[in-house]
Coordinates of C-alpha atoms in Angstrom, one line a residue:
Chain T
M67 CA 0.0 0.0 0.0
P68 CA 1.5 3.4 -0.9
S69 CA 1.9 6.1 1.7
P70 CA -1.1 8.3 2.7
S71 CA 0.2 11.4 0.8
T72 CA 0.8 9.3 -2.4
I73 CA -2.8 8.0 -2.0
Q74 CA -4.1 11.5 -1.6
T75 CA -2.2 12.7 -4.7
L76 CA -3.3 9.7 -6.9
T77 CA -6.9 10.1 -5.8
Q78 CA -7.0 13.8 -6.6
L79 CA -5.2 13.2 -10.0
S80 CA -7.9 10.7 -10.9
Y81 CA -10.6 13.2 -10.0
L82 CA -8.9 15.8 -12.1
I83 CA -8.8 13.5 -15.1
A84 CA -12.4 12.5 -14.5
A85 CA -13.6 16.2 -14.3
A86 CA -11.8 16.9 -17.6
L87 CA -13.4 13.9 -19.1
F88 CA -16.8 15.0 -18.0
I89 CA -16.4 18.5 -19.5
L90 CA -15.0 17.2 -22.7
G91 CA -17.8 14.6 -22.9
L92 CA -20.5 17.1 -22.5
K93 CA -18.7 19.2 -25.2
R94 CA -18.7 16.3 -27.6
M95 CA -22.4 15.7 -26.9
S96 CA -23.1 19.1 -28.5
S97 CA -22.8 17.5 -32.0
P98 CA -24.9 14.5 -33.1
V99 CA -21.7 13.0 -34.8
T100 CA -19.5 12.9 -31.7
A101 CA -22.4 12.6 -29.2
V102 CA -22.0 8.9 -28.5
S103 CA -18.3 9.2 -27.9
G104 CA -19.0 12.1 -25.6
V105 CA -21.1 10.0 -23.2
R106 CA -18.4 7.2 -23.4
W107 CA -15.6 9.7 -22.4
A108 CA -17.7 10.8 -19.5
G109 CA -18.3 7.1 -18.7
V110 CA -14.5 6.4 -18.6
G111 CA -14.1 9.4 -16.2
M112 CA -16.9 7.9 -13.9
V113 CA -15.3 4.4 -13.9
L114 CA -11.8 5.8 -13.2
A115 CA -13.0 8.0 -10.2
T116 CA -15.1 5.1 -8.8
V117 CA -12.4 2.5 -9.0
V118 CA -9.7 4.7 -7.6
T119 CA -12.0 5.7 -4.7
I120 CA -12.9 2.1 -3.9
G121 CA -9.2 1.2 -4.0
F122 CA -8.0 4.0 -1.8
M123 CA -10.8 4.9 0.6
G124 CA -9.5 2.7 3.3
A125 CA -12.9 1.2 4.3
S126 CA -13.2 -1.6 6.9
P127 CA -14.0 -5.0 5.4
L128 CA -17.7 -4.6 6.6
N129 CA -18.1 -1.2 5.0
L130 CA -16.3 -2.2 1.9
G131 CA -18.8 -5.1 1.5
L132 CA -21.7 -2.8 2.0
V133 CA -20.3 -0.4 -0.6
L134 CA -19.9 -3.2 -3.2
A135 CA -23.3 -4.6 -2.4
A136 CA -25.0 -1.2 -2.7
I137 CA -23.3 -0.6 -6.0
A138 CA -24.4 -4.0 -7.3
I139 CA -28.0 -3.5 -6.3
G140 CA -28.4 0.1 -7.5
G141 CA -26.3 -0.5 -10.6
I142 CA -28.1 -3.7 -11.7
V143 CA -31.6 -2.3 -11.1
A144 CA -30.8 0.9 -13.0
W145 CA -29.0 -1.0 -15.8
V146 CA -32.0 -3.4 -16.5
S147 CA -34.6 -0.6 -16.2
G148 CA -32.6 1.8 -18.4
K149 CA -32.2 -0.9 -21.1
R150 CA -35.9 -1.9 -21.0
V151 CA -37.6 1.5 -20.9
A152 CA -39.3 2.6 -24.0
M153 CA -38.0 5.7 -25.7
T154 CA -41.4 7.3 -25.1
D155 CA -41.0 6.9 -21.4
M156 CA -37.6 8.6 -21.3
P157 CA -38.6 11.8 -19.5
Q158 CA -39.9 10.0 -16.4
M159 CA -36.8 7.7 -16.3
I160 CA -34.5 10.7 -16.4
A161 CA -36.6 12.3 -13.6
L162 CA -36.2 9.1 -11.6
Y163 CA -32.4 8.7 -12.0
N164 CA -32.1 12.4 -11.3
G165 CA -34.1 12.1 -8.1
M166 CA -31.8 9.3 -7.0
G167 CA -28.8 11.5 -7.5
G168 CA -30.5 14.2 -5.4
G169 CA -31.4 11.5 -2.7
A170 CA -27.7 10.4 -2.7
A171 CA -26.5 13.9 -2.0
A172 CA -29.0 14.2 0.8
A173 CA -27.7 10.9 2.2
I174 CA -24.2 12.2 2.3
A175 CA -25.4 15.4 4.1
A176 CA -27.3 13.2 6.5
V177 CA -24.3 11.1 7.4
E178 CA -22.3 14.3 8.1
L179 CA -25.0 15.8 10.2
Y180 CA -26.0 12.7 12.1
T181 CA -22.3 12.0 12.9
G182 CA -22.3 15.4 14.6
T183 CA -18.5 15.7 14.8
E184 CA -18.1 18.4 12.2
T185 CA -17.5 21.7 13.8
N186 CA -16.4 23.8 10.8
V187 CA -19.3 26.2 10.3
V188 CA -18.6 26.6 6.6
H189 CA -18.7 22.8 6.1
L190 CA -21.8 22.5 8.2
T191 CA -23.6 25.2 6.2
M192 CA -22.5 23.6 2.9
A193 CA -23.7 20.1 4.1
T194 CA -27.0 21.6 5.3
I195 CA -27.7 23.6 2.0
G196 CA -26.7 20.7 -0.2
G197 CA -28.7 18.3 1.9
F198 CA -31.8 20.5 1.6
I199 CA -31.5 21.0 -2.2
G200 CA -30.8 17.2 -2.6
A201 CA -33.9 16.2 -0.6
V202 CA -36.2 18.6 -2.4
S203 CA -34.9 17.4 -5.8
F204 CA -35.3 13.7 -4.6
S205 CA -39.0 13.9 -3.5
G206 CA -39.9 16.5 -6.2
S207 CA -38.4 14.3 -9.0
L208 CA -40.3 11.2 -7.6
I209 CA -43.5 13.2 -7.9
A210 CA -42.6 14.3 -11.4
F211 CA -42.0 10.6 -12.2
G212 CA -45.3 9.6 -10.7
K213 CA -47.1 12.3 -12.8
L214 CA -45.5 11.3 -16.1
Q215 CA -45.9 7.6 -15.5
G216 CA -49.6 8.2 -14.8
L217 CA -49.4 7.1 -11.2
I218 CA -50.5 10.5 -10.0
T219 CA -53.2 11.9 -12.1
K220 CA -54.5 14.8 -10.1
S221 CA -52.8 18.2 -9.7
V222 CA -53.4 19.0 -6.0
R223 CA -54.2 22.7 -5.6
F224 CA -55.7 24.6 -2.8
G225 CA -55.9 28.2 -1.7
G226 CA -53.0 29.6 0.1
Q227 CA -50.8 26.8 -1.1
K228 CA -47.9 29.2 -1.7
F229 CA -48.0 30.2 1.9
V230 CA -48.0 26.6 3.1
N231 CA -44.9 26.0 1.0
L232 CA -43.3 29.2 2.3
A233 CA -44.0 28.1 5.8
I234 CA -42.3 24.7 5.2
L235 CA -39.4 26.5 3.7
L236 CA -39.0 28.8 6.7
I237 CA -39.2 25.8 9.1
C238 CA -36.4 24.1 7.0
A239 CA -34.4 27.4 7.3
A240 CA -34.9 27.6 11.0
L241 CA -33.9 23.9 11.6
G242 CA -30.9 24.4 9.4
F243 CA -29.8 27.4 11.3
M244 CA -30.1 25.4 14.5
M245 CA -27.9 22.7 13.2
V246 CA -25.3 25.0 11.8
S247 CA -25.1 27.4 14.8
G248 CA -25.0 24.4 17.2
T249 CA -27.6 25.9 19.4
Q250 CA -29.8 22.8 19.0
S251 CA -28.4 19.8 17.3
G252 CA -28.9 16.1 17.6
A253 CA -30.7 13.4 15.6
P254 CA -34.3 14.6 16.1
I255 CA -33.5 18.0 14.7
V256 CA -31.7 16.5 11.7
S257 CA -34.5 14.0 11.1
A258 CA -37.1 16.9 11.2
F259 CA -35.0 18.9 8.9
F260 CA -34.9 16.3 6.2
G261 CA -38.6 15.4 6.8
F262 CA -39.6 18.9 6.0
A263 CA -37.2 19.2 3.0
L264 CA -38.7 16.1 1.5
L265 CA -42.2 17.5 2.2
L266 CA -41.4 20.7 0.5
G267 CA -40.3 18.9 -2.8
I268 CA -43.6 17.0 -2.8
A269 CA -45.7 20.1 -2.0
M270 CA -43.9 22.2 -4.7
T271 CA -44.3 19.6 -7.5
L272 CA -47.9 18.4 -6.8
P273 CA -49.7 21.5 -8.2
I274 CA -47.6 21.7 -11.4
G275 CA -49.4 20.5 -14.5
G276 CA -48.1 17.9 -17.0
A277 CA -47.4 20.5 -19.6
D278 CA -44.8 22.2 -17.4
M279 CA -43.0 18.9 -16.5
P280 CA -40.1 19.5 -19.0
V281 CA -39.2 22.7 -17.2
V282 CA -39.5 21.0 -13.8
I283 CA -37.4 18.0 -14.6
S284 CA -34.7 20.3 -16.0
L285 CA -34.9 22.4 -12.8
Y286 CA -34.4 19.4 -10.6
N287 CA -31.6 18.2 -12.7
A288 CA -29.8 21.5 -12.2
L289 CA -30.7 21.4 -8.4
T290 CA -29.2 17.9 -8.0
G291 CA -26.0 19.2 -9.7
L292 CA -25.8 22.0 -7.2
A293 CA -26.5 19.7 -4.3
V294 CA -23.6 17.4 -5.5
A295 CA -21.3 20.5 -5.7
F296 CA -22.2 21.5 -2.1
E297 CA -21.5 18.0 -0.8
G298 CA -18.3 18.1 -2.8
F299 CA -17.2 21.1 -0.7
V300 CA -17.9 19.2 2.5
L301 CA -15.9 16.2 1.4
D302 CA -13.1 18.2 -0.2
N303 CA -13.8 16.4 -3.5
A304 CA -12.9 18.5 -6.5
A305 CA -14.5 16.0 -9.0
M306 CA -17.9 16.5 -7.3
I307 CA -17.6 20.3 -7.1
I308 CA -16.7 20.6 -10.8
A309 CA -19.1 18.1 -12.1
G310 CA -21.9 19.3 -9.9
T311 CA -21.4 22.9 -10.7
V312 CA -21.1 22.3 -14.4
V313 CA -24.4 20.5 -14.4
G314 CA -25.9 23.1 -12.1
S315 CA -25.1 26.0 -14.5
A316 CA -25.8 24.1 -17.6
G317 CA -29.1 22.9 -16.3
T318 CA -30.0 26.3 -15.2
L319 CA -29.4 27.6 -18.7
L320 CA -31.4 24.7 -20.2
T321 CA -34.3 25.4 -17.8
Q322 CA -34.3 29.1 -18.8
L323 CA -34.3 28.2 -22.5
M324 CA -37.4 26.0 -22.0
A325 CA -39.3 28.4 -19.9
K326 CA -38.6 31.1 -22.5
A327 CA -39.9 28.8 -25.2
M328 CA -43.2 28.8 -23.3
N329 CA -43.0 32.5 -22.9
R330 CA -43.2 32.0 -19.1
S331 CA -40.8 32.9 -16.4
L332 CA -39.6 30.1 -14.1
S333 CA -41.3 31.6 -11.1
N334 CA -44.5 31.6 -13.1
V335 CA -44.1 27.8 -13.9
L336 CA -43.5 27.0 -10.2
F337 CA -45.9 29.3 -8.5
A338 CA -48.7 30.3 -10.9
N339 CA -50.7 27.0 -10.6
F340 CA -51.0 26.7 -14.3
G341 CA -54.5 25.6 -15.4
E342 CA -56.5 27.4 -12.7
T343 CA -57.3 30.2 -14.9
S344 CA -58.1 28.2 -17.9
S345 CA -61.8 28.1 -17.4
A346 CA -62.1 31.8 -17.5
G347 CA -59.8 32.2 -20.5
T348 CA -61.5 29.8 -22.9
A349 CA -64.8 31.5 -23.3
G350 CA -63.6 32.8 -26.7
V351 CA -63.5 29.3 -28.2
T352 CA -66.8 28.6 -30.0
G353 CA -67.8 26.4 -32.8
T354 CA -67.8 22.7 -33.4
Q355 CA -65.1 20.2 -34.3
K356 CA -65.6 18.6 -37.7
A357 CA -64.6 15.0 -38.1
I358 CA -63.0 13.4 -41.2
E359 CA -62.6 9.7 -42.2
A360 CA -59.1 8.4 -42.6
S361 CA -59.8 7.4 -46.2
D362 CA -60.7 11.0 -47.2
A363 CA -57.7 12.5 -45.2
G364 CA -55.4 10.0 -47.0
V365 CA -56.5 11.0 -50.4
M366 CA -56.2 14.7 -49.5
M367 CA -52.7 14.1 -48.4
A368 CA -51.7 11.9 -51.3
Y369 CA -52.5 14.7 -53.7
S370 CA -50.9 17.5 -51.8
Q371 CA -47.7 19.4 -52.8
K372 CA -46.4 20.2 -49.3
I373 CA -47.3 18.7 -45.9
I374 CA -46.0 19.8 -42.5
I375 CA -46.3 17.2 -39.7
V376 CA -46.6 18.6 -36.2
P377 CA -46.0 15.8 -33.6
G378 CA -46.8 16.2 -29.9
Y379 CA -47.1 14.1 -26.8
G380 CA -50.0 12.0 -28.3
L381 CA -47.4 10.5 -30.7
A382 CA -45.3 9.5 -27.8
V383 CA -48.1 8.0 -25.9
A384 CA -49.2 5.9 -28.9
Q385 CA -45.6 5.0 -29.9
A386 CA -46.6 6.1 -33.4
Q387 CA -43.1 7.4 -34.5
H388 CA -42.3 4.4 -36.7
K389 CA -45.7 4.5 -38.4
V390 CA -45.4 8.2 -39.0
W391 CA -42.1 7.9 -40.8
E392 CA -43.5 5.0 -42.9
M393 CA -46.3 7.3 -43.9
A394 CA -43.9 10.2 -44.6
Q395 CA -41.8 8.0 -46.8
L396 CA -44.8 6.8 -48.7
L397 CA -45.9 10.5 -49.2
I398 CA -42.3 11.4 -50.3
D399 CA -42.4 8.6 -52.9
H400 CA -45.6 10.3 -54.2
G401 CA -43.6 13.5 -54.7
V402 CA -45.0 15.3 -51.7
N403 CA -42.7 17.7 -49.8
V404 CA -42.9 16.4 -46.3
R405 CA -41.5 18.4 -43.3
F406 CA -41.6 17.8 -39.6
A407 CA -42.1 20.9 -37.4
I408 CA -41.0 20.6 -33.8
H409 CA -42.0 23.1 -31.1
P410 CA -39.4 23.5 -28.4
V411 CA -41.6 22.2 -25.7
A412 CA -43.6 19.6 -27.7
G413 CA -43.9 16.4 -25.6
R414 CA -42.7 16.3 -22.0
M415 CA -39.1 17.3 -22.4
P416 CA -37.1 19.5 -24.8
G417 CA -36.1 17.5 -27.8
H418 CA -38.5 14.7 -26.8
M419 CA -40.0 14.6 -30.3
N420 CA -36.5 14.8 -31.9
V421 CA -35.4 11.7 -30.0
L422 CA -38.6 9.7 -31.1
L423 CA -38.2 10.8 -34.7
A424 CA -34.5 9.8 -34.6
E425 CA -35.5 6.5 -33.2
A426 CA -37.8 5.9 -36.2
G427 CA -34.9 7.0 -38.6
V428 CA -36.2 10.4 -39.8
P429 CA -33.3 12.4 -41.3
Y430 CA -32.4 15.7 -39.7
D431 CA -32.9 17.8 -42.7
L432 CA -36.7 17.0 -42.7
I433 CA -37.0 18.2 -39.1
S434 CA -37.3 22.0 -38.5
D435 CA -37.7 24.0 -35.4
L436 CA -40.2 26.8 -34.8
D437 CA -38.2 29.7 -36.3
E438 CA -37.2 27.8 -39.4
I439 CA -40.7 26.4 -40.3
N440 CA -43.2 29.0 -39.2
A441 CA -43.1 31.0 -42.5
E442 CA -43.7 27.9 -44.5
F443 CA -47.2 27.0 -43.1
D444 CA -48.6 29.7 -45.5
T445 CA -47.6 27.5 -48.5
A446 CA -48.5 24.2 -47.0
D447 CA -51.5 22.3 -48.3
V448 CA -51.9 20.2 -45.2
A449 CA -50.7 20.7 -41.6
L450 CA -51.0 17.2 -39.9
I451 CA -51.2 17.6 -36.2
I452 CA -50.4 14.3 -34.3
G453 CA -51.3 14.5 -30.7
A454 CA -50.1 18.1 -30.2
N455 CA -52.4 20.6 -28.7
D456 CA -51.2 23.8 -26.9
V457 CA -48.3 24.3 -29.2
V458 CA -50.6 24.9 -32.2
N459 CA -53.3 26.9 -30.3
P460 CA -53.8 30.2 -32.1
D461 CA -55.3 31.6 -28.9
A462 CA -51.7 32.0 -27.8
R463 CA -51.3 34.7 -30.5
S464 CA -54.6 36.4 -30.4
N465 CA -56.6 35.8 -27.2
K466 CA -55.3 37.9 -24.3
G467 CA -57.6 36.0 -21.9
S468 CA -56.0 32.6 -22.7
P469 CA -53.6 31.3 -20.1
I470 CA -51.1 30.5 -22.8
Y471 CA -51.3 34.0 -24.4
G472 CA -47.9 35.1 -25.6
M473 CA -46.4 31.6 -25.9
P474 CA -44.7 31.2 -29.4
I475 CA -46.6 28.6 -31.4
L476 CA -46.4 26.8 -34.6
N477 CA -48.7 28.6 -37.1
A478 CA -50.5 25.5 -38.2
D479 CA -53.7 27.5 -38.6
K480 CA -52.1 29.3 -41.6
A481 CA -52.1 26.0 -43.7
K482 CA -54.8 25.5 -46.3
N483 CA -56.0 22.4 -44.6
V484 CA -55.4 21.2 -41.0
I485 CA -55.9 17.5 -40.1
V486 CA -55.8 16.9 -36.3
I487 CA -55.2 13.3 -35.1
K488 CA -56.6 13.2 -31.5
R489 CA -58.0 10.6 -29.2
G490 CA -61.2 12.4 -28.3
Q491 CA -62.9 15.7 -28.1
G492 CA -61.5 16.7 -24.8
T493 CA -58.9 19.3 -24.0
G494 CA -55.3 18.5 -23.7
F495 CA -53.1 18.0 -20.6
S496 CA -53.2 21.7 -19.7
G497 CA -57.0 21.7 -19.9
I498 CA -57.2 24.6 -22.4
D499 CA -59.7 24.5 -25.3
N500 CA -58.0 24.8 -28.7
A501 CA -59.3 27.4 -31.2
L502 CA -57.5 25.5 -34.0
F503 CA -59.8 22.6 -33.8
V504 CA -62.9 24.6 -34.7
L505 CA -61.5 26.5 -37.7
D506 CA -63.2 26.1 -41.1
Q507 CA -60.3 24.4 -42.6
T508 CA -59.7 22.0 -39.8
R509 CA -60.8 18.3 -39.8
M510 CA -60.5 16.0 -36.7
L511 CA -59.4 12.4 -37.2
Y512 CA -60.3 10.8 -33.9
G513 CA -58.4 7.8 -32.7
D514 CA -55.1 6.5 -31.3
A515 CA -52.3 8.1 -33.2
Q516 CA -50.7 4.8 -34.2
A517 CA -54.0 3.3 -35.4
A518 CA -55.0 6.5 -37.2
V519 CA -51.7 6.8 -39.0
G520 CA -51.9 3.1 -40.0
Q521 CA -55.3 3.9 -41.6
L522 CA -53.8 6.9 -43.4
I523 CA -51.1 4.7 -44.8
Q524 CA -53.7 2.3 -46.2
A525 CA -55.7 5.3 -47.6
I526 CA -52.5 6.8 -49.3
K527 CA -51.6 3.4 -50.8
A528 CA -55.2 3.0 -52.1
A529 CA -54.9 6.5 -53.7
G530 CA -52.2 5.1 -55.9
Chain N
M7 CA -6.9 20.3 0.6
I8 CA -9.4 22.6 -1.2
D9 CA -10.4 25.4 1.0
G10 CA -12.1 28.8 1.2
V11 CA -11.3 31.1 -1.8
I12 CA -9.8 28.2 -3.9
A13 CA -13.1 26.4 -3.6
L14 CA -15.0 29.5 -4.7
Y15 CA -12.6 29.9 -7.7
I16 CA -13.3 26.3 -8.7
F17 CA -17.0 26.9 -8.3
M18 CA -16.9 30.1 -10.4
L19 CA -14.9 28.6 -13.3
A20 CA -17.0 25.4 -13.4
A21 CA -20.1 27.5 -13.5
F22 CA -18.9 29.4 -16.6
T23 CA -17.6 26.2 -18.2
G24 CA -21.0 24.6 -17.9
Y25 CA -22.8 27.6 -19.3
E26 CA -20.4 27.8 -22.3
V27 CA -20.4 24.1 -23.1
I28 CA -24.2 23.9 -23.1
S29 CA -24.9 27.2 -24.9
R30 CA -23.8 25.7 -28.2
V31 CA -25.9 22.6 -28.1
P32 CA -28.7 22.3 -30.8
V33 CA -32.3 22.0 -29.6
I34 CA -32.5 18.4 -31.0
L35 CA -29.9 17.2 -28.5
H36 CA -31.5 18.9 -25.5
T37 CA -33.1 15.7 -24.1
P38 CA -29.9 13.5 -24.5
L39 CA -28.0 16.4 -23.1
M40 CA -30.1 16.7 -20.0
S41 CA -29.8 13.0 -19.7
G42 CA -26.0 13.3 -20.1
S43 CA -25.7 16.0 -17.5
N44 CA -27.9 13.9 -15.3
F45 CA -25.3 11.1 -15.7
V46 CA -22.4 13.4 -14.9
H47 CA -23.8 14.4 -11.5
G48 CA -23.8 10.6 -10.8
I49 CA -20.2 11.4 -9.6
V50 CA -22.1 11.8 -6.3
L51 CA -21.4 8.1 -6.2
V52 CA -17.8 8.8 -5.1
G53 CA -19.0 10.9 -2.2
A54 CA -21.6 8.5 -1.1
M55 CA -19.0 5.7 -1.1
V56 CA -16.6 7.8 1.1
A57 CA -19.5 8.6 3.4
L58 CA -20.4 4.9 3.8
A59 CA -16.8 3.9 4.2
A60 CA -16.4 6.2 7.1
A61 CA -19.7 5.2 8.8
D62 CA -19.4 3.6 12.2
T63 CA -22.8 3.1 13.5
T64 CA -25.8 1.1 12.2
L65 CA -27.8 4.2 11.5
L66 CA -25.0 5.9 9.5
R67 CA -24.3 2.6 7.6
A68 CA -28.0 2.4 6.7
I69 CA -28.1 5.9 5.4
G70 CA -24.8 5.5 3.6
F71 CA -26.0 2.3 2.0
V72 CA -29.1 3.9 0.7
G73 CA -27.0 6.8 -0.5
V74 CA -24.7 4.5 -2.5
V75 CA -27.6 2.5 -3.9
L76 CA -29.2 5.7 -5.1
A77 CA -26.0 7.2 -6.5
A78 CA -25.1 4.0 -8.3
G79 CA -28.7 4.1 -9.9
N80 CA -28.1 7.6 -10.9
A81 CA -24.7 6.9 -12.6
V82 CA -25.6 3.6 -14.3
G83 CA -29.1 4.5 -15.3
G84 CA -28.1 7.9 -16.5
Y85 CA -25.4 6.3 -18.6
V86 CA -27.5 3.6 -20.1
V87 CA -30.4 5.9 -21.2
T88 CA -28.1 8.6 -22.6
E89 CA -26.2 6.1 -24.6
R90 CA -29.3 4.5 -26.0
M91 CA -30.7 7.9 -27.0
L92 CA -27.4 9.1 -28.6
K93 CA -27.0 6.0 -30.6
M94 CA -30.3 6.7 -32.4
F95 CA -29.0 10.0 -33.5
V96 CA -26.0 8.3 -35.0
T97 CA -28.2 5.9 -36.9
A98 CA -30.4 8.8 -38.2
A99 CA -27.3 10.6 -39.3
R100 CA -26.0 7.6 -41.3
K101 CA -29.4 7.1 -43.0
K102 CA -29.3 10.7 -44.1
G103 CA -25.9 10.2 -45.6
A104 CA -26.9 7.0 -47.4

C-alpha cells in the first residue's frame, strides 16, 4: 500500500482526469456526430473515479462489503430498467435517475449531520444547504416521475398553497440554522430537517401540471447538480464540485431556455398553478369540431404538394413514431414535400420529439424548429397535427384571456388544410380549449395516433 | 486540501464552463444532453462511497448504504439511457448520408 500522501495525490489526480473527461464529454455531446463518444468519455471518467476511490478509501471489510453490495443493487436495477424502458417513457426515467442523485447527495449530508463531529461552520452550512436541495430534488423528482408515469393523475391545488410552501421553507431554514449554529443539534433536529425538506419537494411539485414537466425536470436536474457540488465542498472532493457545478449551471441555462420557449418565467411555472385560470380564459372558443374519415384524409394528403407534420405528446403515448415515418416515406415517394415541425416544448421534455423521430430514422434535414418552419405554413397544403395541442393553439397569438397567451406557437392555422389526429374531443393535458380545432379548414381524425396513421397509410396506398 | 477562496474559484470557473459548453448545443440534442448531465452528477457516487466507508454506527451505515444504492442508480441509469438515445442520432445521421 502506498503512503497516505501518495494515495491522496493519486486520488486527486484521478478526480482531475475525471472532471476533464466530464467536460470534454459534455462538449462532444453538442454535436450529433460525436455525441455517443461524448457520453463514453464521461463514462470512462466515472469508472476511473469510482475504481480509484474504492481502492484508496480505506474502508473496513464490513463497510467495503456494504459499498460493493450497494453498487451492485443500484447498478443492476438501473441497468436493467434503463435498457428496458421505451423511448417514449424517457422523460420519467430521467426524472427518476435524477431524483436518485439528489437523494444520494441528501444521504451524504445526513451522514455528516448525524455524525455530529463536524465543527467547521462553513462545512456544516454547505452540508445543510446541499442536503436541503438534494432532498427537495429527490422527492420532487419522484412526484414528477409519478405524474408522467400516470401514477399521480391529479394536480393537487388549494388556496394559500404558496403560503404553506413558504411556511415549510421557513421551518427548514430555522432547523438548518439550529444545526449550523449548534444551538440545538442532535438526531431529532436532523430528522425533522430532512422530513420537512422532503415534504417541500412534494408540495412544490404536486400542483404543477403535466405541460410544465419539462421545465420542472430540467430544474431538478440543475438542483441535483448544485447539491452534489455542495457536498463536494464538504468532502473536499474537486470532482464533485466541478461536475456538480457544471451540471448546475448548464441545467439552469437549459431550464431558462425551456421556460422562455413557453414565454413564461420560471417563477410563473413554479408558483402560478397553471391551469387554474383556464376556465375563465377559454370563453372565446366557440364552434364545433368537424370529423373526417381516414380514407378521405389519406386522399387529400396523397394529392398535396407540401405537408407539414406537427408531432406532440400524443405521438409519444401511442408510440406512433415508426408508423409516422413509414407514412412520410410513402408520401415522399408520391412526390410530396414532407417536413416535420417541432415546437421547443412539444412532448414532455425539450427535444423529446427529436429523439422519437430519430429512433424511427427520420433524417435531420426534414426536421425543423419553430423559427425555421413558421413562415412555411402559409404555403403548406396540409398541416397534420399528431397528438399536439397547446403548441398549435392560435389563442396564444390572439386571445389575451388565454392562459397561454404570448407563448410562441407553430402557425399550423395558416395552412390551407389542417388535419388533427386526436384521441377524443376533450382538452389536452393543460385543460385549455384549442381554437385551431374549430377552424373552417380543420378536420378532426379521432383515434389512437398509431392506429390513425396506420389507416392513413392504407388510404394513401389506395390512392395510388 | 481545497479550502475557502480556492473552492470558490473552482465553483466560479466550473459554472462558466457549464454555461459555455451547453450554450452551443442544438435543440434536438436537449433531451440527451439533459440526460447526459444527469449522468455526470452521478459522480455523487464517489462521495456516497466515502461517506459509507467512514460510517461507524448502524444508522450511518444504513443511510450511507441507501446513498450508494441511489448514487449507483443515478450513474448507471443515466449512462444507459443517454447512450441509448445518442445511438439513435448516429443511426439517423447515417441514414441521411446514405
